[in-house]
C-alpha cells in the first residue's frame, strides 16, 4: 500500500500516516501504530466517531481514516477495492498497479503487460515463474513479488456504465457515468455498490 501511495506521489509522511491508520481502522485492538489512529484520536475530532475495528465495507469509508483528504481519496480511488483477497491478479492489473508492487519497475510492468497482451493470461505458477525469469526476476526476488500476486479469478467485477437521462436539456441528453461493483458467481448475481465515476 505504501508503494501504491508513493506511485501516486503522496508525501512519504502522509503515506505512512494513511497506511498505519488503515491498519488501526481494521484491527480489533486499541493500540495505534506510530503514525496511526485509534478511537481516542477520532473521538477528539469536531464530529467524533469510533475506529471501525473491522474490514472496510466501501472504499468511501476510507475518507474517515486519519490522513485521507478528499484530494488524496480522489487520486487513489480507482486503484483500490474492498473486495478480493488483498492480492493483485496479475492478469488484470494496470501498469500503475503493477509498479506499486515492490520489486516491479516500469520496464518489468511493460514486459508483463506486453506478454499478457500477446500470449494471453497467465494460468499457473509455472507460467508466472517463467515470465518473471524471462524479464530477469528470479529466486528470492521472484518469491518476494509473488506473495503480492494471485492468479485466481475473483467473483467480483467492476462495470463502468454511461447512460443518458430521459430528459433533454437544451436538446442534449444529460450523460451520467457510474462505476458498478457486482458479484457474479454460480450462487449469486448481485450489485454490491454503485457510485458516480
Coordinates of C-alpha atoms in Angstrom, one line a residue:
X1 CA 0.0 0.0 0.0
X2 CA 2.9 2.3 0.7
X3 CA 4.3 1.6 -2.7
X4 CA 0.9 2.4 -4.3
X5 CA 0.6 5.7 -2.4
X6 CA 4.2 6.5 -3.4
X7 CA 3.3 5.9 -7.1
X8 CA 0.6 8.5 -6.6
X9 CA 3.2 10.9 -5.5
X10 CA 1.7 11.2 -2.0
X11 CA 4.3 12.6 0.5
X12 CA 6.0 9.8 2.4
X13 CA 4.9 11.1 5.8
X14 CA 1.2 11.2 4.6
X15 CA 1.6 7.7 3.1
X16 CA 2.9 6.4 6.4
X17 CA 0.1 8.0 8.3
X18 CA -2.6 6.7 6.0
X19 CA -1.1 3.1 6.0
X20 CA -0.7 2.9 9.7
X21 CA -4.2 4.4 10.2
X22 CA -5.8 1.9 7.8
X23 CA -4.2 -0.9 9.8
X24 CA -5.6 0.6 13.0
X25 CA -9.0 1.2 11.5
X26 CA -9.3 -2.5 10.7
X27 CA -7.6 -4.2 13.7
X28 CA -9.6 -5.0 16.8
X29 CA -7.3 -3.6 19.4
X30 CA -7.0 -0.1 20.7
X31 CA -3.2 0.2 20.3
X32 CA -2.2 2.6 17.5
X33 CA 0.8 2.3 15.2
X34 CA 3.4 5.0 15.2
X35 CA 1.6 7.2 12.7
X36 CA -1.8 5.7 13.0
X37 CA -5.0 6.4 14.9
X38 CA -7.5 4.6 17.1
X39 CA -10.8 5.6 18.7
X40 CA -9.3 8.3 21.0
X41 CA -8.0 10.2 18.0
X42 CA -11.4 10.1 16.2
X43 CA -13.2 11.0 19.4
X44 CA -11.3 14.3 19.7
X45 CA -12.5 15.4 16.3
X46 CA -15.1 18.1 16.0
X47 CA -17.6 15.4 14.8
X48 CA -16.4 12.4 16.8
X49 CA -16.7 8.8 15.8
X50 CA -15.0 5.5 16.6
X51 CA -12.5 3.4 14.7
X52 CA -14.3 0.6 13.0
X53 CA -12.1 -2.3 14.2
X54 CA -13.3 -4.3 11.2
X55 CA -12.8 -4.5 7.4
X56 CA -13.9 -1.8 5.1
X57 CA -17.4 -2.1 3.6
X58 CA -16.8 0.5 0.9
X59 CA -13.9 2.5 -0.5
X60 CA -15.7 5.7 0.6
X61 CA -15.2 4.6 4.2
X62 CA -11.5 5.4 3.7
X63 CA -12.5 9.1 3.9
X64 CA -13.0 8.5 7.6
X65 CA -9.4 7.4 8.2
X66 CA -6.7 9.7 9.5
X67 CA -4.6 11.3 6.8
X68 CA -7.0 10.7 3.9
X69 CA -8.1 14.0 2.4
X70 CA -10.7 14.4 -0.3
X71 CA -7.9 15.1 -2.8
X72 CA -5.9 12.0 -1.8
X73 CA -9.1 9.9 -1.9
X74 CA -9.9 11.1 -5.5
X75 CA -6.4 10.4 -6.6
X76 CA -6.4 6.8 -5.3
X77 CA -10.0 5.6 -5.6
X78 CA -9.6 3.9 -8.9
X79 CA -6.7 1.8 -7.7
X80 CA -8.3 0.4 -4.5
X81 CA -11.1 -2.0 -3.7
X82 CA -12.6 -3.6 -0.6
X83 CA -13.2 -6.9 -2.5
X84 CA -10.9 -9.8 -3.1
X85 CA -8.1 -11.4 -1.1
X86 CA -5.8 -8.4 -0.8
X87 CA -3.6 -9.9 -3.6
X88 CA -3.4 -8.5 -7.1
X89 CA -4.4 -10.6 -10.1
X90 CA -1.6 -10.0 -12.5
X91 CA -3.8 -10.8 -15.5
X92 CA -6.0 -7.8 -14.8
X93 CA -3.6 -5.3 -13.2
X94 CA -2.9 -2.0 -14.9
X95 CA 0.6 -0.6 -15.3
X96 CA 0.0 1.7 -12.4
X97 CA -0.9 -1.1 -10.1
X98 CA 2.0 -3.3 -11.2
X99 CA 4.6 -0.7 -10.5
X100 CA 3.1 -0.3 -7.0
X101 CA 4.3 -3.8 -6.2
X102 CA 7.7 -3.8 -4.5
X103 CA 10.3 -5.2 -7.0
X104 CA 8.4 -4.4 -10.2
X105 CA 9.6 -1.3 -12.0
X106 CA 8.3 0.4 -15.2
X107 CA 10.2 -1.9 -17.5
X108 CA 9.1 -5.1 -15.8
X109 CA 5.5 -3.8 -15.8
X110 CA 5.7 -3.1 -19.5
X111 CA 7.1 -6.6 -20.2
X112 CA 4.4 -8.2 -18.1
X113 CA 1.6 -6.3 -19.9
X114 CA 3.1 -7.0 -23.3
X115 CA 3.4 -10.7 -22.5
X116 CA -0.3 -10.9 -21.4
X117 CA -1.5 -8.9 -24.4
X118 CA 0.5 -11.1 -26.9
X119 CA 0.2 -14.5 -25.3
X120 CA -2.9 -14.2 -23.1
X121 CA -3.4 -14.6 -19.4
X122 CA -1.1 -16.5 -17.1
X123 CA -2.7 -19.7 -15.9
X124 CA -0.4 -21.2 -13.3
X125 CA 2.6 -20.7 -11.1
X126 CA 5.0 -22.3 -13.7
X127 CA 3.9 -19.8 -16.4
X128 CA 4.3 -16.9 -13.8
X129 CA 7.7 -18.0 -12.8
X130 CA 8.8 -18.4 -16.5
X131 CA 7.5 -14.9 -17.3
X132 CA 9.4 -13.3 -14.4
X133 CA 12.6 -15.3 -15.3
X134 CA 12.4 -14.0 -18.9
X135 CA 12.4 -10.4 -17.6
X136 CA 15.3 -11.1 -15.2
X137 CA 13.4 -11.6 -11.9
X138 CA 14.1 -15.0 -10.3
X139 CA 14.9 -16.7 -7.0
X140 CA 14.2 -14.7 -3.8
X141 CA 13.3 -11.6 -5.8
X142 CA 10.5 -13.6 -7.6
X143 CA 9.3 -15.1 -4.3
X144 CA 9.1 -11.6 -2.7
X145 CA 7.0 -10.3 -5.5
X146 CA 4.8 -13.5 -5.8
X147 CA 3.4 -13.0 -2.3
X148 CA 1.6 -9.9 -3.6
X149 CA 0.1 -11.8 -6.6
X150 CA -2.7 -14.1 -7.3
X151 CA -3.9 -15.9 -10.5
X152 CA -7.3 -16.8 -9.1
X153 CA -10.3 -15.2 -10.6
X154 CA -12.5 -13.3 -8.2
X155 CA -16.2 -13.3 -8.4
X156 CA -16.2 -9.5 -8.3
X157 CA -16.3 -7.3 -11.4
X158 CA -16.2 -3.6 -12.0
X159 CA -18.5 -2.3 -14.7
X160 CA -18.3 1.3 -16.0
X161 CA -21.6 2.5 -17.3
X162 CA -22.5 5.6 -19.3
X163 CA -26.2 6.4 -19.6
X164 CA -28.3 9.3 -20.8
X165 CA -31.2 10.8 -18.9
X166 CA -34.6 10.7 -20.4
X167 CA -35.0 14.4 -20.0
X168 CA -33.4 16.5 -22.7
X169 CA -31.6 19.7 -21.5
X170 CA -31.4 22.2 -24.4
X171 CA -31.9 19.4 -26.9
X172 CA -28.9 17.4 -25.5
X173 CA -29.4 14.4 -23.3
X174 CA -27.6 14.6 -20.0
X175 CA -25.0 11.8 -19.7
X176 CA -24.2 10.1 -16.4
X177 CA -21.2 7.8 -15.7
X178 CA -21.3 5.2 -12.9
X179 CA -18.9 2.5 -11.6
X180 CA -20.8 -0.6 -10.6
X181 CA -19.2 -3.4 -8.4
X182 CA -21.0 -6.7 -9.0
X183 CA -20.7 -10.2 -7.7
X184 CA -21.1 -12.8 -10.4
X185 CA -20.9 -16.5 -9.3
X186 CA -23.0 -19.6 -9.7
X187 CA -24.5 -18.8 -6.3
X188 CA -25.2 -15.1 -6.7
X189 CA -25.5 -12.3 -9.3
X190 CA -25.9 -9.1 -7.4
X191 CA -24.9 -5.5 -7.5
X192 CA -22.8 -4.6 -4.4
X193 CA -22.1 -0.9 -4.9
X194 CA -22.8 1.9 -7.4
X195 CA -21.2 5.3 -7.4
X196 CA -20.5 8.1 -9.8
X197 CA -17.4 7.6 -11.9

